[in-house]
Short mmCIF file of C-alpha atoms in Angstrom, two decimals:
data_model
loop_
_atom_site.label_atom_id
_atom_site.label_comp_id
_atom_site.label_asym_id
_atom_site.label_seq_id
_atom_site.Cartn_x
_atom_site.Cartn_y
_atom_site.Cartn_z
CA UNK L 1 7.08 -41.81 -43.41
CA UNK L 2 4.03 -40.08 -45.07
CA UNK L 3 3.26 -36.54 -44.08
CA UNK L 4 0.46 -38.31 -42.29
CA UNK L 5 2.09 -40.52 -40.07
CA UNK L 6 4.87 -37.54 -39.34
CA UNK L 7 2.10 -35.68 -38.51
CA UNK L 8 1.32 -38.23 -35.71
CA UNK L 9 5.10 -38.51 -34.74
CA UNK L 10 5.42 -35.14 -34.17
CA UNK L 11 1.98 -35.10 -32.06
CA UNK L 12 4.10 -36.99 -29.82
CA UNK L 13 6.83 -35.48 -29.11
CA UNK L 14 5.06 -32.07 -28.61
CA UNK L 15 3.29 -33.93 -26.28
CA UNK L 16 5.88 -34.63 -23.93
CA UNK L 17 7.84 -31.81 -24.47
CA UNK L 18 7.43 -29.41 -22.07
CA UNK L 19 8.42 -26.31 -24.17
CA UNK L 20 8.55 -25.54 -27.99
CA UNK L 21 10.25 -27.70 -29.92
CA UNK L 22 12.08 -27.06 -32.98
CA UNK L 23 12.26 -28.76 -36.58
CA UNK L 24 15.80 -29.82 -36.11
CA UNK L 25 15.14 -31.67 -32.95
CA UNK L 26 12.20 -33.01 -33.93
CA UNK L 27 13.56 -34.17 -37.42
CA UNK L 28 16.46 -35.77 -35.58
CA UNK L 29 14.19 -37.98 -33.11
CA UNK L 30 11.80 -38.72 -36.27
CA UNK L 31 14.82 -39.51 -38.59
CA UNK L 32 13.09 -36.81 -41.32
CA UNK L 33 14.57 -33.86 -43.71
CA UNK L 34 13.52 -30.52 -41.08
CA UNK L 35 11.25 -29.29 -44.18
CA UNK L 36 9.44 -32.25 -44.53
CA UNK L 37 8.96 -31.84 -40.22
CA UNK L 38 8.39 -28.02 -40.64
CA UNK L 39 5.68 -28.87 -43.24
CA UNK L 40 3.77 -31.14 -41.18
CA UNK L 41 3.89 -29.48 -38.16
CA UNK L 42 2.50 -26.12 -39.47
CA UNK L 43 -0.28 -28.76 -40.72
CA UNK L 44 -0.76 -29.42 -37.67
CA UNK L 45 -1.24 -25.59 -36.85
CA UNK L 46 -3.23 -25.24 -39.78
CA UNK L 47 -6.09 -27.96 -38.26
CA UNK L 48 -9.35 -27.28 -37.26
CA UNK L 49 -9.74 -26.41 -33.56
CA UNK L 50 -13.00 -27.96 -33.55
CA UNK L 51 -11.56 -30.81 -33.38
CA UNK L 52 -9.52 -31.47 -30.07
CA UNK L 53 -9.29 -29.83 -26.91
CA UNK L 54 -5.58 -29.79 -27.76
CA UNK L 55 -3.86 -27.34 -30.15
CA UNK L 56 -0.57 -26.64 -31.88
CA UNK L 57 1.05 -23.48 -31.67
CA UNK L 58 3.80 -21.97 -34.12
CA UNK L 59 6.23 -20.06 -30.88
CA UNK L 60 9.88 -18.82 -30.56
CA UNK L 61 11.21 -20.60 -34.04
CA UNK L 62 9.18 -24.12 -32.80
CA UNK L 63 5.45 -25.27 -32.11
CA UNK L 64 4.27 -26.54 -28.83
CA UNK L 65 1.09 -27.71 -27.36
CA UNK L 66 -1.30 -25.63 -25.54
CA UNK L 67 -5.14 -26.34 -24.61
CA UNK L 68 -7.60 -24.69 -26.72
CA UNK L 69 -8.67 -21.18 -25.55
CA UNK L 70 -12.22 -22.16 -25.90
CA UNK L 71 -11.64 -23.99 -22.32
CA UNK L 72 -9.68 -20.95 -20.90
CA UNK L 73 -11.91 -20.50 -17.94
CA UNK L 74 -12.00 -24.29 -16.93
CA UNK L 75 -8.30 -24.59 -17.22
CA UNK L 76 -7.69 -21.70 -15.06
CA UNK L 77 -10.19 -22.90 -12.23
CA UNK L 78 -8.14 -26.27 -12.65
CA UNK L 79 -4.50 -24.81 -12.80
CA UNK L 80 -5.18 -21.92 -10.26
CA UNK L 81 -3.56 -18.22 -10.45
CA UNK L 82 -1.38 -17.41 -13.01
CA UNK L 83 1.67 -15.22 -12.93
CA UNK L 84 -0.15 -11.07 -13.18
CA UNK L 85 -0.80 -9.64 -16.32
CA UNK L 86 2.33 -7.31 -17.24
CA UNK L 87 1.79 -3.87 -16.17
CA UNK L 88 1.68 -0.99 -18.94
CA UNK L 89 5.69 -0.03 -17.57
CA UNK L 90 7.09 -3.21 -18.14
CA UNK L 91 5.22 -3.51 -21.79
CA UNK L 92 6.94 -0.42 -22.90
CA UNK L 93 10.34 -1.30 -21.21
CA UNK L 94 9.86 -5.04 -23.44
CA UNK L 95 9.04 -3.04 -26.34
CA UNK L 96 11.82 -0.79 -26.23
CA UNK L 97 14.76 -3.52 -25.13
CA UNK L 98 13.01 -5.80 -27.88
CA UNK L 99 13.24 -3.20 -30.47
CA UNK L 100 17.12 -2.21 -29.60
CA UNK L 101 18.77 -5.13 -27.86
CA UNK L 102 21.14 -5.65 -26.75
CA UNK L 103 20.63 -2.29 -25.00
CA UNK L 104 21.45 -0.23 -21.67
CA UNK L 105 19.18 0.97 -18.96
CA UNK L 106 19.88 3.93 -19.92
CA UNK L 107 18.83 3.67 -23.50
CA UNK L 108 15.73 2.32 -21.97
CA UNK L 109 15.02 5.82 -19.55
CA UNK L 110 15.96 7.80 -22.38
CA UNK L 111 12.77 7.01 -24.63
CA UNK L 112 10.39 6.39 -21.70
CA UNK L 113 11.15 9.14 -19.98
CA UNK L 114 11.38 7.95 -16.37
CA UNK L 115 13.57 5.47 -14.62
CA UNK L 116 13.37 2.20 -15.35
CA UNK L 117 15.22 0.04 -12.95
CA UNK L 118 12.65 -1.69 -11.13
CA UNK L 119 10.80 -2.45 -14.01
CA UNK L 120 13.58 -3.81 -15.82
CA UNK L 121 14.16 -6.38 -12.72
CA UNK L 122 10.67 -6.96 -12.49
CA UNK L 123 11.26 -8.35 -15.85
CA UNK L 124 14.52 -10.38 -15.72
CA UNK L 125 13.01 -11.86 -12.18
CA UNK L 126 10.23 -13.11 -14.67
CA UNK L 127 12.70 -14.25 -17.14
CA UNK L 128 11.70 -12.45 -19.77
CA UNK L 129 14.64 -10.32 -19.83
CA UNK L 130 18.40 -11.32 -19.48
CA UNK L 131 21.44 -9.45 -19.63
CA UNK L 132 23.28 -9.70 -22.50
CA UNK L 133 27.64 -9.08 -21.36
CA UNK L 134 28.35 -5.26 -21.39
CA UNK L 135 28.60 -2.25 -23.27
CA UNK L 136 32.52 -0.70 -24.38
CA UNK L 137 32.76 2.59 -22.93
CA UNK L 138 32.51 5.05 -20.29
CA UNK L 139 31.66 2.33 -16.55
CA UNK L 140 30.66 -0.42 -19.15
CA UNK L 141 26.60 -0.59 -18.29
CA UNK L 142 25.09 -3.75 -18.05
CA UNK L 143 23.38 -4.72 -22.00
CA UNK L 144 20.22 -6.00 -21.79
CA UNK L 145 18.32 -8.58 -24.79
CA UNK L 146 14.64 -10.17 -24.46
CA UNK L 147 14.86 -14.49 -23.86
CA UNK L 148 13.04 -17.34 -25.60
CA UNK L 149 11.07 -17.25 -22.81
CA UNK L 150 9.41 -13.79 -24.21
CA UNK L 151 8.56 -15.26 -27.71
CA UNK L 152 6.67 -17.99 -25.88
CA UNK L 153 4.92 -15.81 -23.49
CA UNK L 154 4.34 -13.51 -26.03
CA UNK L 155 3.00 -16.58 -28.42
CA UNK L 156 5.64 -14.40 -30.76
CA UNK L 157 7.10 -17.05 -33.60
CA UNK L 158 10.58 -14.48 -33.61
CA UNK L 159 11.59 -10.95 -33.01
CA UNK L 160 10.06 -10.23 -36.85
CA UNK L 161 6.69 -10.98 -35.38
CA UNK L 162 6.68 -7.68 -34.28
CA UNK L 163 5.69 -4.60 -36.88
CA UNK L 164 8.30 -2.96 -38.49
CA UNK L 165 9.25 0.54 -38.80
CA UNK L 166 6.70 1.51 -41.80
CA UNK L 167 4.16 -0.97 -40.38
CA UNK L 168 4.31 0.81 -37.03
CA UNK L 169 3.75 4.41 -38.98
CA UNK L 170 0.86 2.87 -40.48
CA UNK L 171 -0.74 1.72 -37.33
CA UNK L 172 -0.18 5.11 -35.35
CA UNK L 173 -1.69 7.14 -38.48
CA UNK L 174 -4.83 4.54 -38.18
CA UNK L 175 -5.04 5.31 -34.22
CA UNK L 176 -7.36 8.02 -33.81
CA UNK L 177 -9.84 5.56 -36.09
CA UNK L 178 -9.21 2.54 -33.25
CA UNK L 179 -9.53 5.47 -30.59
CA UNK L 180 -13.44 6.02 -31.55
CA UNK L 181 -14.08 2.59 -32.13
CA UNK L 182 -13.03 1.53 -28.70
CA UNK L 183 -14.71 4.85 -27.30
CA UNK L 184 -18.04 3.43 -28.83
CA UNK L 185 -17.85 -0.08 -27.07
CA UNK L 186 -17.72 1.72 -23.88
CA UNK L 187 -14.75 2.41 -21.54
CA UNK L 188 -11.95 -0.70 -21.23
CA UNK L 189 -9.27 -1.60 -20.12
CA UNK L 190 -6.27 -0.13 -22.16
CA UNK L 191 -8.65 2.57 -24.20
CA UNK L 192 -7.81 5.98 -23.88
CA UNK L 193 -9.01 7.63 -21.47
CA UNK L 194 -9.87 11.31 -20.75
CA UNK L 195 -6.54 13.24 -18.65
CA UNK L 196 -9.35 13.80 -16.19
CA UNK L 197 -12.44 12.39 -15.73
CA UNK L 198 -14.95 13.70 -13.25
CA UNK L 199 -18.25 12.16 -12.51
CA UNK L 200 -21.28 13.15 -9.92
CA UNK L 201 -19.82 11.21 -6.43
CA UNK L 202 -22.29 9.12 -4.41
CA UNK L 203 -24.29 10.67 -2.41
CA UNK L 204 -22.99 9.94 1.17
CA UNK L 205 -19.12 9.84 -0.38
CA UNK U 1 -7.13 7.84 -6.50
CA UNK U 2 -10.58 8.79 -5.53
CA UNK U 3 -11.01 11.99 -3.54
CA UNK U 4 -14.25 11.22 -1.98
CA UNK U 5 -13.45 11.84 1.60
CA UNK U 6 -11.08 14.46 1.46
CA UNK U 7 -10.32 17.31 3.56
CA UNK U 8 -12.23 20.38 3.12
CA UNK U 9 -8.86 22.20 2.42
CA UNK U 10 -8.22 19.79 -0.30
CA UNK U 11 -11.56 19.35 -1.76
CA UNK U 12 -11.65 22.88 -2.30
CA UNK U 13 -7.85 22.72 -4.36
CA UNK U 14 -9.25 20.23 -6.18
CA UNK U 15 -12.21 22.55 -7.36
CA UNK U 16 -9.71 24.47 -8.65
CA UNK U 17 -7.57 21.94 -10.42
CA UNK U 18 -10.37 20.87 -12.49
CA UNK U 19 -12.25 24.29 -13.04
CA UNK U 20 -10.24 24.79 -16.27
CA UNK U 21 -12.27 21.95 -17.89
CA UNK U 22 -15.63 20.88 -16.50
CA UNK U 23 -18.05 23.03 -14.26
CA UNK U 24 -17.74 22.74 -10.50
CA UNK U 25 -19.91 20.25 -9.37
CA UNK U 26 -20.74 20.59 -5.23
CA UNK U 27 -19.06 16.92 -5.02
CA UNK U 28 -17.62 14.63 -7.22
CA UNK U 29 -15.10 12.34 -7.55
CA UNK U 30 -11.85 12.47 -9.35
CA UNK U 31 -10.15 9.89 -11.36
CA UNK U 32 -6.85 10.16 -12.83
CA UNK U 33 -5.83 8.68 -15.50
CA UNK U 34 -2.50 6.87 -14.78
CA UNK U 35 0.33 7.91 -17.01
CA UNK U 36 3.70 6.07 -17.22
CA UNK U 37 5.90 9.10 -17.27
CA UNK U 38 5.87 12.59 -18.88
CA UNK U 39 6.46 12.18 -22.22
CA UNK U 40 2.79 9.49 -21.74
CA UNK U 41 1.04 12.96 -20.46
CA UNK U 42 2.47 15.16 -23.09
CA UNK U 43 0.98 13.07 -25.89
CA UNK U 44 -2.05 12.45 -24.52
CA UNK U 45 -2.96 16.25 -23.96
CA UNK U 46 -1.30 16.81 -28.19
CA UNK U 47 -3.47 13.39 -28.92
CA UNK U 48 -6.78 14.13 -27.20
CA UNK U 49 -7.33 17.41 -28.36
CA UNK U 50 -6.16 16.94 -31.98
CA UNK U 51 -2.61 19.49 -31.87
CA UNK U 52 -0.65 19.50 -34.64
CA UNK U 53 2.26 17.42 -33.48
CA UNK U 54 4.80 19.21 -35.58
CA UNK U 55 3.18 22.49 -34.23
CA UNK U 56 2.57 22.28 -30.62
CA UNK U 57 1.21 25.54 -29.02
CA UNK U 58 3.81 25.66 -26.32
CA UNK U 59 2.01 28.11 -24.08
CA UNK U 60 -0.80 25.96 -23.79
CA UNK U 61 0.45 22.96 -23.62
CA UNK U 62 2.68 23.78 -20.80
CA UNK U 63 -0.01 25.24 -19.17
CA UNK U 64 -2.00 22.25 -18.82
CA UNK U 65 0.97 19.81 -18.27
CA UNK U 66 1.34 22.35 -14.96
CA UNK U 67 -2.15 21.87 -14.23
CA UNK U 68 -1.98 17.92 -14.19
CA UNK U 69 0.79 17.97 -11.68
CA UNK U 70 -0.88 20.23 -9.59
CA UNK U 71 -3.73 17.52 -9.55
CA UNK U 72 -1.08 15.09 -8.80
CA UNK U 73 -0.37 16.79 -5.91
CA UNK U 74 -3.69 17.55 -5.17
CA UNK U 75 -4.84 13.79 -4.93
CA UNK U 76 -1.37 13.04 -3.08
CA UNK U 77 0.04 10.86 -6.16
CA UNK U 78 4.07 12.70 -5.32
CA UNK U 79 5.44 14.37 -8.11
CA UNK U 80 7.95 12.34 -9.16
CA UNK U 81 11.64 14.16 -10.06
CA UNK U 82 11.29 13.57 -14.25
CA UNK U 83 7.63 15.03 -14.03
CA UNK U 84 9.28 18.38 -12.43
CA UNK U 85 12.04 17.94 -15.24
CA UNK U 86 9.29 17.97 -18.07
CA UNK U 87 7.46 20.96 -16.59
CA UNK U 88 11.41 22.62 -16.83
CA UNK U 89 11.91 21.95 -20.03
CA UNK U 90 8.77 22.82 -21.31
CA UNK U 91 9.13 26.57 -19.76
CA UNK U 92 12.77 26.83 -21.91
CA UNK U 93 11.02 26.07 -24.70
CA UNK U 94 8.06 28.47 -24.06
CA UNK U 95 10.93 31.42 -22.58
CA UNK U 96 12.64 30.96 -26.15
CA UNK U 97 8.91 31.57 -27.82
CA UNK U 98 8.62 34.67 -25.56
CA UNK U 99 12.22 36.35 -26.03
CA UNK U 100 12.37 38.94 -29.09
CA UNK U 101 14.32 38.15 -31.97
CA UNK U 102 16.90 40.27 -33.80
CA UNK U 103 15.53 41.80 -36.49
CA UNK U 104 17.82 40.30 -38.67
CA UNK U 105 16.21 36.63 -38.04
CA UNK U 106 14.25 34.95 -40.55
CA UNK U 107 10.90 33.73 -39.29
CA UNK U 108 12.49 29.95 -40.08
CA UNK U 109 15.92 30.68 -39.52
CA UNK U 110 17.71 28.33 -36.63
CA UNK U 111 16.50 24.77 -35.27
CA UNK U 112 13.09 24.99 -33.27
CA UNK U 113 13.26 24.96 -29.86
CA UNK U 114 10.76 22.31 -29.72
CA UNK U 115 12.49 19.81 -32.07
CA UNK U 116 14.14 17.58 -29.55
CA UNK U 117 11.00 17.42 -27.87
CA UNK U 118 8.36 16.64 -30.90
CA UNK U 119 11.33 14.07 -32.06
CA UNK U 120 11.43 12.00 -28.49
CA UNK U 121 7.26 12.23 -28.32
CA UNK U 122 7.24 10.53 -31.71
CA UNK U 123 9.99 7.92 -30.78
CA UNK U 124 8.05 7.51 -27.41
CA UNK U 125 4.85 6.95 -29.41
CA UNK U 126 6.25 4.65 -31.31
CA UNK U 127 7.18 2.38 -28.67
CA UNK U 128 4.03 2.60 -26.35
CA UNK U 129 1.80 1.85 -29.49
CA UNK U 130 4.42 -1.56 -29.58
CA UNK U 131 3.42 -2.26 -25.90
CA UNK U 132 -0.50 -2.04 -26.49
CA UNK U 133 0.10 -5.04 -29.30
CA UNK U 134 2.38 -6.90 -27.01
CA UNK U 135 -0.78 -6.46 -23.90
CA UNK U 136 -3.14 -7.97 -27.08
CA UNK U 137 -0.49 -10.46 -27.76
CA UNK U 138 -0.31 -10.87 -23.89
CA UNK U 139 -4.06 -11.29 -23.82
CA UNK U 140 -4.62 -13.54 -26.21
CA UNK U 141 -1.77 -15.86 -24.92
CA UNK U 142 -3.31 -16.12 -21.51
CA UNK U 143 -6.43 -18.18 -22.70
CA UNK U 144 -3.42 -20.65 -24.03
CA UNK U 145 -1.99 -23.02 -21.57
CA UNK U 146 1.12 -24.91 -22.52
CA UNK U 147 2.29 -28.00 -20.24
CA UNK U 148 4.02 -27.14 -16.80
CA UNK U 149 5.61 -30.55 -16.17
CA UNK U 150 9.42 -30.51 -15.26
CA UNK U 151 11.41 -33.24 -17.83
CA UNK U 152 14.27 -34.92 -16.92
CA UNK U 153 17.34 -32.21 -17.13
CA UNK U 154 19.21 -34.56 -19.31
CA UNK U 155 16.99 -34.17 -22.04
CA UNK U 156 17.15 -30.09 -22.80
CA UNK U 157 20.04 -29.27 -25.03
CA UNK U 158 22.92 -28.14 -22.91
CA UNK U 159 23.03 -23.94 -21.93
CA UNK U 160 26.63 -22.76 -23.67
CA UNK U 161 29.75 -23.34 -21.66
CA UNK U 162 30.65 -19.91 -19.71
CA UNK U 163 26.60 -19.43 -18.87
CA UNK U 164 27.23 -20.61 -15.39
CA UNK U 165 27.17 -17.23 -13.16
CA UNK U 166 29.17 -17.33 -9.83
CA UNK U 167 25.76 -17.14 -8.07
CA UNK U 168 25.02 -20.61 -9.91
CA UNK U 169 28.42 -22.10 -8.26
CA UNK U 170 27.46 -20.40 -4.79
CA UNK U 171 24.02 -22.28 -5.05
CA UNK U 172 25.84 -25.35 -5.89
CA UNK U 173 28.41 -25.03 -3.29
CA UNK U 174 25.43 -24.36 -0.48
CA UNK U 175 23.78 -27.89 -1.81
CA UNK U 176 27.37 -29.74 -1.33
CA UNK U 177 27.50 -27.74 2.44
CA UNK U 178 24.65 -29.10 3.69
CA UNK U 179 24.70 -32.18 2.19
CA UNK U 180 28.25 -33.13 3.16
CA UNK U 181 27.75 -31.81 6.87
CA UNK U 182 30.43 -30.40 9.35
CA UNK U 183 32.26 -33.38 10.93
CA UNK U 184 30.01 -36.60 9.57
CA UNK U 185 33.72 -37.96 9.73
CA UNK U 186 34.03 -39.34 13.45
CA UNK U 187 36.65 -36.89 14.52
CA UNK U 188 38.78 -38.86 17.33
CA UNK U 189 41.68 -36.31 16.69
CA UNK U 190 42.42 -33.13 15.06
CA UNK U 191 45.51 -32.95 13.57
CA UNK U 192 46.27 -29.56 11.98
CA UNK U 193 46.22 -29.52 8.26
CA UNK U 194 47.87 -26.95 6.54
CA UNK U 195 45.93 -26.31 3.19
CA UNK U 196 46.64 -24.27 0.73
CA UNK U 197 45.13 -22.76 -2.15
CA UNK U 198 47.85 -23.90 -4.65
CA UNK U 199 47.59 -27.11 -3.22
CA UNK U 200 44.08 -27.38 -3.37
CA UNK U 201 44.07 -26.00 -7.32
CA UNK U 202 46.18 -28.40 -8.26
CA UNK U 203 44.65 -31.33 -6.32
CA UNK U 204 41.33 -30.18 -8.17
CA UNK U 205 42.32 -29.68 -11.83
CA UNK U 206 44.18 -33.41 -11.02
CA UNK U 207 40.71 -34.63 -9.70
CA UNK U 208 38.48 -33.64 -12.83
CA UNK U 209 41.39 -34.46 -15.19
CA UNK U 210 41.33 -38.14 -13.84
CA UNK U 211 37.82 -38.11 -14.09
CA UNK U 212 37.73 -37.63 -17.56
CA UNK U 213 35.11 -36.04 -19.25
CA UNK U 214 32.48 -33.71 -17.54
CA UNK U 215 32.38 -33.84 -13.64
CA UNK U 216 29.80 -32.87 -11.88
CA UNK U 217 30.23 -30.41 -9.05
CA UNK U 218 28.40 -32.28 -6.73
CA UNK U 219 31.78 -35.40 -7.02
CA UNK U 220 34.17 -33.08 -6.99
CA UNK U 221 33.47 -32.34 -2.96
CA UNK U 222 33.18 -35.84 -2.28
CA UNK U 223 36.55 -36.38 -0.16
CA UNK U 224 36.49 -33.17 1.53
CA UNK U 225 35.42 -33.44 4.88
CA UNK U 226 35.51 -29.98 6.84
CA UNK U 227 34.42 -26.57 5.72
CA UNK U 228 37.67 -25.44 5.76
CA UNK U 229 38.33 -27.87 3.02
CA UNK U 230 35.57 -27.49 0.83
CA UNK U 231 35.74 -23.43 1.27
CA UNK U 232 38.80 -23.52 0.04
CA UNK U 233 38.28 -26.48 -2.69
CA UNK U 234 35.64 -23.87 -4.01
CA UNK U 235 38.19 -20.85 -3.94
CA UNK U 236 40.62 -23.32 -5.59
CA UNK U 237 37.97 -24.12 -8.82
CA UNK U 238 36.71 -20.26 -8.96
CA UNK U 239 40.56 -19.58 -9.10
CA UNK U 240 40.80 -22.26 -12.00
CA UNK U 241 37.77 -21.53 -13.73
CA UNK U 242 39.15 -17.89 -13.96
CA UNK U 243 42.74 -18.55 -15.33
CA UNK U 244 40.23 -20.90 -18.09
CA UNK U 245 41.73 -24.25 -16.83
CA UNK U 246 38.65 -25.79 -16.12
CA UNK U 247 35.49 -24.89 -17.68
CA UNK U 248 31.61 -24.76 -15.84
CA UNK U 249 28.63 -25.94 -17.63
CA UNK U 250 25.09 -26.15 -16.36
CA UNK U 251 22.21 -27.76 -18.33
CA UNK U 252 19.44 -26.35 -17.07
CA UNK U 253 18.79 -23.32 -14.51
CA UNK U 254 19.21 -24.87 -11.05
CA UNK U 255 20.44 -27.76 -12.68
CA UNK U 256 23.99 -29.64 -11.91
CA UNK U 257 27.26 -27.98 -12.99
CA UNK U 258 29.41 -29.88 -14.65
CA UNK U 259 33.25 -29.05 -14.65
CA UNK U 260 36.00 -30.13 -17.56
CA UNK U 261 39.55 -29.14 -17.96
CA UNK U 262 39.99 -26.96 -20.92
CA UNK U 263 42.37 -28.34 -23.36
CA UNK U 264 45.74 -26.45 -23.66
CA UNK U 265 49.25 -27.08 -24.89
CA UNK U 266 50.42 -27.35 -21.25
CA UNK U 267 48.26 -30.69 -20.83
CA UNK U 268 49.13 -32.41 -24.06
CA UNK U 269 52.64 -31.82 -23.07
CA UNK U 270 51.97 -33.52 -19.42
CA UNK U 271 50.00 -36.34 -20.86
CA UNK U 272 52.76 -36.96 -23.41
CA UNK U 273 54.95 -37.63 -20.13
#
């Protein structure tokens, strides 16, 4: 098969896959060496968007199809409401159960500061979570590790997506430069806020 | 989280809560920032106004960490019980500042009091400047729709054996309950039937044996007939699956279970018969 043609074979079976799909699978339907599959498909990721409606994505170790972002707005008036938007609890509890897993609850309240239980079923009820056996010692809590199903949602390729220790370091020393840029475009969502902000109330409030 | 209509009483403790930073105003409204715990307040008062991380004026900061949950309670948020632990902690920290030292002491001599504190703000950092990327990553992955059709089950790659939770086998059993139906046997007399659960264990690991191969759990209820029977067919497989005589497998979430006898000496000796 030449890379074009496995191009098109792979189109194919992304297409009616309904989740990521790997380069073994993939190389065992097309009856081709995984790095000769792994090679096309990233061409695949690799193509100009311009071009279809339809685009690859590299996700959780595999590549899937997804429509192109450009359409966002029409494809959400067509599908309907999606699942919310993760609240700013839950992204911490993720970040600290992806960083550690498997890992305890209590691991979890330790670094946020606060306790963490609802959030952490919040998150297993949206499958993004899963426990994980338990841990030796004293009433043998409950381990908890982050699911495929957080790579994809995340559009994370693996767990090294995310920045590493030094890379982190470097980001937070950079922060007070992101804090006045996002200060200039005007208040949004996620900027930093003042502790307490006080403005003139309307008149008949 | 707006106090626009509030009680005189109130409007006037609010006055008061925010005196320390901005000039009364007759009326005005008050937003607070929402913070996901103490150690997210802490660092925003070091972070906003620039502190020294490694070097955190204790007095001060306590003070206005005390002043934000007295606006908490001010706007009715509830102080929550780790909030309350915070403002604790902090006055140890700030009572070790204030308590003279023996002479002896060297200015650096003997952890800081504040240590533990600076070293769990940094770790907590960390981790909330992980969940901002993952809300970007979120954000940008919401504009991306992937396909939402349901394939057929027997195409997804199998979830490992010993996945199947008992809450899994209770859903199953529920499907085979109401599907099978009390009595759909014309019951013209009731003869009593003793049944037993080392009867029915036996009967079962013979059933799926015979079957060969993976059974589903569906077949495996298909000659009992009362609830009595099939309650204690199901005791009889959790009882089997749990001495590891028969193994549950489920290929997708929701999906069928599939049972299979797990191969031991015992068997080959019984075959070999």
């Amino acid at each position: 098969m030449t890379r074009e043609e496995l191009r098109r074979g792979i189109e194919c079976l992304l297409f009616v896959s309904d989740g990521p799909l790997g380069a073994r699978e993939m190389s065992l339907a097309l009856d081709t060496p995984e790095e000769l599959v792994a090679e096309a498909a990233a061409d695949l990721v690799a193509r100009d968007p311009s071009v279809s409606g339809i685009v690859v994505q590299a996700v959780a170790g595999g590549w899937q199809m997804v429509t192109s972002p450009e359409f966002a707005v029409a494809v959400a008036r067509f599908v309907g409401k999606r699942a919310q938007r993760l609240s700013k609890a839950a992204l911490e509890t993720l970040a600290i159960v992806a960083y550690n897993q498997p890992c305890t609850q209590a691991e979890v309240e330790f670094v946020r500061g606060v306790d963490s239980t609802g959030v952490l079923k919040g998150l297993i009820d949206r499958g993004l979570v899963q426990e994980a056996g338990r841990k030796e010692g004293p009433g043998r809590p409950i381990l908890y590790q982050t699911t495929q199903e957080f790579l994809v949602y995340f559009g994370l390729n693996s767990l090294a997506d995310l920045p590493d220790q030094a890379e982190l370091e470097a980001r937070l020393a950079d922060a007070p430069e992101r804090m006045e840029a996002a200060a200039a475009g005007g208040p949004q969502e996620g900027a930093q806020l003042p502790l307490i902000h006080v403005e003139p109330a309307a008149p008949d409030a | 989280m707006a106090g626009g209509g509030t009680p005189h009483s109130q409007d006037a403790q609010l006055h008061m809560a925010i005196d320390f930073r901005q000039e009364s105003n007759p009326s005005f409204q008050v937003t607070l920032r929402e913070f996901e715990g103490p150690l997210d307040v802490l660092l925003h008062l070091i972070r906003e106004q620039e502190l020294d991380i490694y070097d955190i004026p204790i007095a001060r900061i306590t003070a206005q960490y005390l002043e934000y949950l007295r606006m908490m309670e001010a706007v009715d948020l509830g102080v929550a019980g780790e909030f309350v632990l915070m403002a604790a902690t902090l006055m140890e920290i700030k009572s070790k500042f204030l308590l003279p030292r023996p002479p002896a002491a060297e200015p650096d001599e003997g952890p800081d009091p504040r240590d533990e504190l600076v070293r769990r703000l940094l770790e907590y950092e960390k981790y909330r400047e992980v969940a901002d990327l993952l809300g970007d990553h979120e954000d940008a992955n919401r504009l991306l729709y992937a396909r939402t059709v349901e394939v057929d089950v027997s195409d997804l790659p199998p979830v490992p054996s010993g996945t199947v939770s008992s809450v899994d086998l209770l859903t199953a059993l529920k499907r085979v309950l109401e599907e099978v139906g009390e009595g759909r046997a014309p019951i013209t007399a009731i003869p009593r039937q003793k049944v037993t659960l080392r009867m029915k264990m036996s009967e079962m690991f013979r059933r799926v044996r015979e079957f060969g191969g993976r059974m589903p759990f569906s077949a495996m209820f298909a000659q009992e007939r009362t609830r009595t029977h099939i309650v204690m067919a199901f005791l009889a497989l959790l009882e089997l699956i749990r001495l590891g005589k028969l193994a549950a497998e489920q290929d997708a979430r929701c999906g069928e279970i599939y049972l299979s006898a797990c191969p031991e000496p015992e068997q080959e000796q019984e075959q070999a018969q």
